[in-house]
């Protein structure tokens, strides 16, 4: 049952990304081009996502278990540190250069968008590099 819920959730998320245009790098880059031909439509998508997630997040913060029975795992700190800022800068730079962030890139890869393959390979390399760097700095 848990795998079915995870599959249905992923499918719904992916369909939402496609319908919203988040899997289209040209649409995303148009949104990020504030001083050119700015496309504000993704701001509406983001506002809608925040509105749709507001009540479930309120529930999740009070619950000890998810709907599938798994222990609820939410961040327990709001600390803003160097690692978070550096990661956000790298994430934003990658999003601005490629027009993809991880979720839409995987959806676009599944839809056969050729640019997504390069992004996903670079993303996986970055994840491996982080894992190596994190082990090296914490050892």
XYZ file of N, CA, C and O in Angstrom:
556
model
N 0.817 -1.202 0.000
C 0.000 0.000 0.000
C 0.857 1.262 0.000
O 0.532 2.241 -0.661
N 1.964 1.215 0.783
C 2.863 2.385 0.841
C 3.466 2.698 -0.516
O 3.592 3.852 -0.904
N 3.860 1.651 -1.223
C 4.450 1.868 -2.555
C 3.419 2.423 -3.514
O 3.746 3.254 -4.366
N 2.199 1.999 -3.398
C 1.129 2.521 -4.253
C 0.887 4.005 -3.952
O 0.731 4.810 -4.873
N 0.895 4.371 -2.675
C 0.723 5.784 -2.298
C 1.901 6.614 -2.816
O 1.709 7.704 -3.359
N 3.110 6.066 -2.691
C 4.297 6.779 -3.181
C 4.231 6.944 -4.701
O 4.537 8.017 -5.238
N 3.817 5.886 -5.400
C 3.703 5.961 -6.859
C 2.640 6.982 -7.269
O 2.882 7.811 -8.153
N 1.477 6.928 -6.634
C 0.405 7.866 -6.970
C 0.819 9.303 -6.659
O 0.538 10.222 -7.443
N 1.523 9.505 -5.544
C 1.994 10.848 -5.195
C 3.001 11.360 -6.220
O 2.936 12.513 -6.649
N 3.937 10.506 -6.611
C 4.929 10.894 -7.612
C 4.291 11.179 -8.957
O 4.663 12.129 -9.650
N 3.320 10.357 -9.324
C 2.620 10.563 -10.593
C 1.859 11.888 -10.580
O 1.937 12.665 -11.539
N 1.172 12.172 -9.485
C 0.425 13.430 -9.365
C 1.375 14.629 -9.397
O 1.115 15.630 -10.068
N 2.507 14.504 -8.696
C 3.510 15.580 -8.689
C 4.068 15.811 -10.094
O 4.167 16.947 -10.561
N 4.415 14.731 -10.784
C 4.954 14.857 -12.132
C 3.952 15.459 -13.107
O 4.309 16.310 -13.925
N 2.703 15.027 -13.006
C 1.677 15.601 -13.880
C 1.494 17.093 -13.589
O 1.338 17.905 -14.505
N 1.538 17.444 -12.311
C 1.428 18.855 -11.944
C 2.574 19.678 -12.511
O 2.364 20.795 -13.001
N 3.774 19.122 -12.476
C 4.934 19.831 -13.032
C 4.787 20.021 -14.538
O 5.117 21.080 -15.077
N 4.296 18.995 -15.224
C 4.114 19.110 -16.678
C 3.028 20.126 -17.003
O 3.224 21.008 -17.842
N 1.896 20.039 -16.333
C 0.783 20.962 -16.596
C 1.193 22.403 -16.292
O 0.835 23.329 -17.022
N 1.973 22.596 -15.227
C 2.393 23.947 -14.835
C 3.494 24.510 -15.728
O 3.786 25.699 -15.667
N 4.118 23.660 -16.520
C 5.194 24.122 -17.390
C 6.563 24.090 -16.729
O 7.550 24.560 -17.301
N 6.653 23.510 -15.529
C 7.939 23.476 -14.821
C 8.942 22.526 -15.478
O 10.138 22.618 -15.226
N 8.474 21.594 -16.293
C 9.379 20.669 -16.979
C 9.870 21.235 -18.303
O 10.617 20.575 -19.014
N 9.456 22.452 -18.616
C 9.872 23.117 -19.853
C 10.923 24.175 -19.494
O 10.586 25.214 -18.925
N 12.214 23.926 -19.827
C 13.258 24.874 -19.417
C 13.050 26.273 -19.993
O 13.388 27.263 -19.337
N 12.474 26.393 -21.179
C 12.247 27.719 -21.766
C 11.251 28.523 -20.917
O 11.417 29.726 -20.723
N 10.239 27.834 -20.409
C 9.244 28.491 -19.553
C 9.897 28.963 -18.248
O 9.655 30.088 -17.794
N 10.724 28.110 -17.664
C 11.391 28.457 -16.402
C 12.372 29.599 -16.619
O 12.416 30.558 -15.829
N 13.153 29.528 -17.685
C 14.118 30.605 -17.952
C 13.402 31.919 -18.252
O 13.894 32.985 -17.899
N 12.223 31.848 -18.874
C 11.422 33.049 -19.091
C 10.972 33.668 -17.775
O 10.922 34.888 -17.634
N 10.676 32.819 -16.807
C 10.297 33.319 -15.487
C 11.483 33.981 -14.780
O 11.331 34.984 -14.078
N 12.662 33.421 -14.967
C 13.855 33.951 -14.293
C 14.436 35.179 -14.999
O 15.294 35.849 -14.438
N 13.990 35.479 -16.202
C 14.507 36.619 -16.972
C 13.763 37.893 -16.559
O 12.917 38.419 -17.280
N 14.112 38.403 -15.393
C 13.388 39.546 -14.820
C 13.564 40.829 -15.627
O 12.695 41.689 -15.616
N 14.686 40.971 -16.315
C 14.963 42.213 -17.031
C 14.790 42.072 -18.548
O 15.146 42.967 -19.297
N 14.239 40.952 -18.995
C 14.003 40.728 -20.415
C 12.516 40.506 -20.650
O 11.682 41.271 -20.173
N 12.221 39.436 -21.347
C 10.824 39.087 -21.631
C 10.283 38.226 -20.491
O 10.094 37.020 -20.630
N 10.045 38.852 -19.347
C 9.657 38.127 -18.132
C 8.298 37.462 -18.299
O 7.339 38.097 -18.767
N 8.219 36.184 -17.934
C 6.973 35.417 -17.973
C 6.546 35.159 -16.526
O 7.127 34.310 -15.849
N 5.540 35.886 -16.020
C 5.174 35.754 -14.606
C 4.292 34.543 -14.293
O 3.917 34.345 -13.144
N 3.978 33.717 -15.280
C 3.012 32.648 -15.045
C 3.477 31.640 -13.990
O 2.650 31.084 -13.264
N 4.773 31.416 -13.870
C 5.232 30.465 -12.852
C 5.078 31.032 -11.445
O 5.006 30.266 -10.484
N 5.011 32.343 -11.307
C 4.747 32.927 -9.982
C 3.353 32.514 -9.514
O 3.151 32.225 -8.333
N 2.404 32.447 -10.438
C 1.060 31.985 -10.082
C 1.081 30.507 -9.695
O 0.364 30.088 -8.786
N 1.896 29.730 -10.403
C 2.031 28.304 -10.067
C 2.592 28.166 -8.649
O 2.090 27.371 -7.835
N 3.615 28.945 -8.342
C 4.222 28.881 -7.007
C 3.227 29.325 -5.936
O 3.132 28.694 -4.877
N 2.493 30.387 -6.196
C 1.495 30.851 -5.222
C 0.417 29.785 -5.024
O -0.004 29.529 -3.889
N 0.001 29.160 -6.102
C -0.981 28.091 -5.991
C -0.444 26.902 -5.201
O -1.164 26.300 -4.398
N 0.820 26.568 -5.424
C 1.427 25.449 -4.695
C 1.517 25.763 -3.209
O 1.243 24.904 -2.359
N 1.878 26.988 -2.873
C 1.956 27.377 -1.457
C 0.564 27.322 -0.829
O 0.388 26.800 0.275
N -0.430 27.820 -1.537
C -1.801 27.796 -1.005
C -2.299 26.357 -0.828
O -2.916 26.034 0.187
N -1.997 25.508 -1.805
C -2.448 24.114 -1.724
C -1.735 23.355 -0.618
O -2.298 22.437 -0.016
N -0.495 23.720 -0.322
C 0.288 23.003 0.685
C 0.087 23.549 2.097
O 0.483 22.891 3.064
N -0.542 24.699 2.230
C -0.624 25.334 3.546
C -1.340 24.450 4.579
O -0.787 24.159 5.641
N -2.538 24.010 4.297
C -3.286 23.211 5.277
C -2.637 21.840 5.517
O -2.497 21.430 6.678
N -2.200 21.114 4.468
C -1.508 19.843 4.749
C -0.243 20.027 5.594
O 0.078 19.179 6.431
N 0.481 21.126 5.408
C 1.689 21.355 6.224
C 1.313 21.633 7.683
O 2.019 21.193 8.597
N 0.205 22.342 7.891
C -0.255 22.574 9.265
C -0.564 21.241 9.943
O -0.215 21.014 11.090
N -1.224 20.347 9.192
C -1.546 19.029 9.728
C -0.254 18.232 9.990
O -0.106 17.605 11.037
N 0.674 18.275 9.025
C 1.909 17.487 9.142
C 2.744 17.918 10.342
O 3.389 17.088 10.982
N 2.719 19.193 10.669
C 3.507 19.677 11.811
C 2.951 19.173 13.134
O 3.667 19.120 14.124
N 1.696 18.784 13.153
C 1.081 18.292 14.391
C 1.056 16.764 14.457
O 0.889 16.198 15.529
N 1.204 16.097 13.302
C 1.079 14.643 13.248
C 2.402 13.959 13.561
O 3.478 14.504 13.315
N 2.314 12.768 14.138
C 3.528 11.992 14.381
C 3.765 10.971 13.275
O 4.872 10.470 13.118
N 2.723 10.651 12.505
C 2.853 9.678 11.415
C 2.194 10.231 10.155
O 1.235 10.984 10.223
N 2.726 9.811 9.002
C 2.151 10.224 7.718
C 0.900 9.398 7.431
O 0.582 8.459 8.167
N 0.209 9.707 6.349
C -0.985 8.946 5.978
C -0.659 7.492 5.660
O -1.492 6.609 5.809
N 0.565 7.236 5.213
C 0.969 5.861 4.906
C 1.475 5.123 6.141
O 1.854 3.972 6.043
N 1.496 5.789 7.302
C 1.931 5.142 8.534
C 3.394 5.329 8.867
O 3.865 4.874 9.903
N 4.147 5.962 8.004
C 5.575 6.193 8.255
C 5.735 7.305 9.288
O 4.898 8.204 9.374
N 6.815 7.270 10.072
C 7.059 8.383 11.004
C 7.215 9.699 10.233
O 7.840 9.734 9.179
N 6.613 10.743 10.760
C 6.695 12.053 10.114
C 8.122 12.583 10.246
O 8.686 12.559 11.344
N 8.710 13.022 9.144
C 10.073 13.535 9.158
C 10.078 14.939 8.574
O 10.070 15.110 7.363
N 10.063 15.919 9.451
C 10.122 17.318 9.038
C 11.368 17.941 9.633
O 11.844 17.504 10.693
N 11.917 18.970 9.000
C 13.105 19.626 9.572
C 12.777 20.168 10.962
O 11.691 20.693 11.190
N 13.708 20.000 11.892
C 13.466 20.481 13.251
C 14.254 21.748 13.569
O 14.286 22.187 14.709
N 14.884 22.312 12.563
C 15.644 23.539 12.784
C 15.358 24.535 11.662
O 15.025 24.147 10.549
N 15.462 25.775 11.983
C 15.309 26.844 10.990
C 16.609 27.632 10.875
O 16.615 28.785 10.501
N 17.707 26.977 11.240
C 19.005 27.630 11.253
C 19.468 27.939 9.831
O 19.380 27.112 8.930
N 19.950 29.133 9.653
C 20.499 29.570 8.366
C 22.016 29.568 8.511
O 22.583 30.435 9.164
N 22.672 28.564 7.919
C 24.122 28.477 8.062
C 24.807 28.510 6.693
O 24.158 28.582 5.660
N 26.127 28.439 6.721
C 26.920 28.540 5.497
C 26.587 27.432 4.509
O 26.495 27.658 3.311
N 26.396 26.225 5.006
C 26.080 25.089 4.125
C 24.765 25.314 3.388
O 24.662 25.043 2.192
N 23.749 25.814 4.109
C 22.446 26.062 3.483
C 22.539 27.171 2.444
O 22.018 27.032 1.331
N 23.225 28.247 2.780
C 23.349 29.373 1.844
C 24.138 28.952 0.607
O 23.728 29.242 -0.524
N 25.238 28.231 0.799
C 26.041 27.771 -0.341
C 25.244 26.808 -1.222
O 25.246 26.919 -2.454
N 24.531 25.894 -0.597
C 23.704 24.963 -1.362
C 22.613 25.684 -2.136
O 22.341 25.352 -3.296
N 21.995 26.689 -1.519
C 20.946 27.451 -2.203
C 21.519 28.222 -3.387
O 20.881 28.307 -4.451
N 22.719 28.762 -3.227
C 23.355 29.490 -4.328
C 23.674 28.561 -5.497
O 23.435 28.910 -6.666
N 24.195 27.388 -5.185
C 24.511 26.422 -6.248
C 23.229 25.942 -6.926
O 23.147 25.865 -8.153
N 22.197 25.667 -6.121
C 20.909 25.249 -6.675
C 20.350 26.331 -7.595
O 19.928 26.052 -8.717
N 20.356 27.566 -7.132
C 19.813 28.665 -7.929
C 20.600 28.891 -9.210
O 20.011 29.153 -10.264
N 21.916 28.769 -9.119
C 22.741 28.939 -10.318
C 22.434 27.836 -11.337
O 22.279 28.107 -12.534
N 22.315 26.605 -10.872
C 21.978 25.498 -11.768
C 20.605 25.672 -12.390
O 20.413 25.417 -13.579
N 19.656 26.139 -11.587
C 18.301 26.365 -12.092
C 18.310 27.473 -13.146
O 17.664 27.365 -14.180
N 19.073 28.535 -12.888
C 19.129 29.661 -13.807
C 19.851 29.338 -15.104
O 19.507 29.853 -16.168
N 20.855 28.495 -15.044
C 21.617 28.139 -16.247
C 20.847 27.132 -17.107
O 20.746 27.283 -18.326
N 20.310 26.097 -16.464
C 19.690 25.004 -17.215
C 18.181 25.147 -17.387
O 17.607 24.576 -18.309
N 17.527 25.868 -16.473
C 16.068 25.969 -16.524
C 15.380 24.772 -15.891
O 14.172 24.616 -16.025
N 16.148 23.933 -15.220
C 15.595 22.761 -14.538
C 15.952 22.829 -13.059
O 17.017 23.316 -12.696
N 15.066 22.300 -12.237
C 15.449 21.898 -10.892
C 15.204 20.388 -10.837
O 14.676 19.816 -11.795
N 15.623 19.711 -9.774
C 15.652 18.242 -9.817
C 14.344 17.557 -10.201
O 14.342 16.680 -11.073
N 13.234 17.906 -9.576
C 11.965 17.227 -9.877
C 11.562 17.376 -11.331
O 11.338 16.375 -12.036
N 11.459 18.604 -11.828
C 11.114 18.768 -13.238
C 12.123 18.131 -14.194
O 11.750 17.677 -15.282
N 13.392 18.078 -13.819
C 14.383 17.449 -14.694
C 14.102 15.961 -14.847
O 14.197 15.421 -15.952
N 13.743 15.312 -13.747
C 13.432 13.882 -13.827
C 12.165 13.667 -14.653
O 12.092 12.742 -15.469
N 11.177 14.543 -14.458
C 9.950 14.445 -15.259
C 10.275 14.660 -16.742
O 9.816 13.906 -17.608
N 11.083 15.683 -17.036
C 11.442 15.973 -18.421
C 12.256 14.822 -19.024
O 12.102 14.493 -20.205
N 13.114 14.214 -18.228
C 13.881 13.064 -18.706
C 12.932 11.931 -19.101
O 13.093 11.317 -20.165
N 11.937 11.688 -18.266
C 10.951 10.658 -18.572
C 10.116 11.001 -19.796
O 9.643 10.108 -20.498
N 9.949 12.295 -20.065
C 9.184 12.738 -21.225
C 10.036 12.800 -22.486
O 9.535 13.132 -23.556
N 11.340 12.505 -22.352
C 12.211 12.459 -23.521
C 12.810 13.789 -23.920
O 13.243 13.940 -25.059
N 12.863 14.759 -22.997
C 13.495 16.051 -23.306
C 15.010 15.847 -23.236
O 15.540 15.506 -22.172
N 15.732 16.046 -24.367
C 17.159 15.710 -24.396
C 18.019 16.512 -23.410
O 18.969 15.969 -22.839
N 17.707 17.797 -23.179
C 18.511 18.596 -22.261
C 18.441 18.049 -20.832
O 19.353 18.254 -20.042
N 17.377 17.365 -20.521
C 17.201 16.838 -19.164
C 18.247 15.773 -18.836
O 18.665 15.657 -17.683
N 18.680 15.022 -19.839
C 19.680 13.976 -19.595
C 20.976 14.592 -19.075
O 21.546 14.123 -18.089
N 21.431 15.641 -19.714
C 22.659 16.311 -19.266
C 22.485 16.867 -17.858
O 23.369 16.719 -17.011
N 21.329 17.477 -17.594
C 21.098 18.035 -16.266
C 21.094 16.937 -15.202
O 21.710 17.084 -14.148
N 20.389 15.842 -15.470
C 20.301 14.765 -14.474
C 21.668 14.150 -14.227
O 22.033 13.865 -13.075
N 22.468 13.970 -15.270
C 23.828 13.436 -15.082
C 24.657 14.406 -14.231
O 25.348 13.992 -13.290
N 24.565 15.705 -14.526
C 25.296 16.699 -13.735
C 24.786 16.732 -12.295
O 25.567 16.863 -11.347
N 23.476 16.596 -12.119
C 22.891 16.586 -10.781
C 23.398 15.388 -9.974
O 23.799 15.526 -8.814
N 23.419 14.218 -10.594
C 23.912 13.029 -9.896
C 25.399 13.165 -9.568
O 25.836 12.760 -8.480
N 26.167 13.747 -10.481
C 27.590 13.978 -10.204
C 27.746 14.936 -9.032
O 28.599 14.731 -8.163
N 26.930 15.979 -8.983
C 26.971 16.915 -7.868
C 26.599 16.254 -6.556
O 27.198 16.530 -5.515
N 25.628 15.348 -6.589
C 25.234 14.634 -5.375
C 26.369 13.749 -4.877
O 26.638 13.681 -3.675
N 27.030 13.055 -5.806
C 28.172 12.219 -5.422
C 29.317 13.069 -4.881
O 29.968 12.701 -3.903
N 29.555 14.209 -5.528
C 30.613 15.112 -5.066
C 30.298 15.618 -3.656
O 31.172 15.664 -2.793
N 29.042 15.977 -3.404
C 28.656 16.421 -2.072
C 28.860 15.306 -1.050
O 29.369 15.545 0.037
N 28.451 14.090 -1.402
C 28.600 12.968 -0.473
C 30.070 12.764 -0.122
O 30.416 12.583 1.049
N 30.934 12.824 -1.134
C 32.373 12.677 -0.894
C 32.878 13.819 -0.021
O 33.594 13.601 0.952
N 32.496 15.067 -0.359
C 32.963 16.238 0.380
C 32.449 16.209 1.822
O 33.188 16.524 2.757
N 31.204 15.804 2.003
C 30.625 15.763 3.346
C 31.335 14.739 4.222
O 31.613 14.996 5.392
N 31.637 13.572 3.658
C 32.374 12.549 4.423
C 33.770 13.040 4.768
O 34.277 12.804 5.859
N 34.393 13.728 3.827
C 35.758 14.212 4.014
C 35.809 15.291 5.104
O 36.724 15.308 5.913
N 34.826 16.180 5.128
C 34.837 17.274 6.109
C 34.351 16.847 7.484
O 34.685 17.491 8.468
N 33.548 15.783 7.575
C 33.053 15.352 8.885
C 33.878 14.219 9.483
O 33.663 13.854 10.625
N 34.818 13.659 8.722
C 35.649 12.552 9.237
C 36.748 13.054 10.148
O 37.084 14.158 10.256
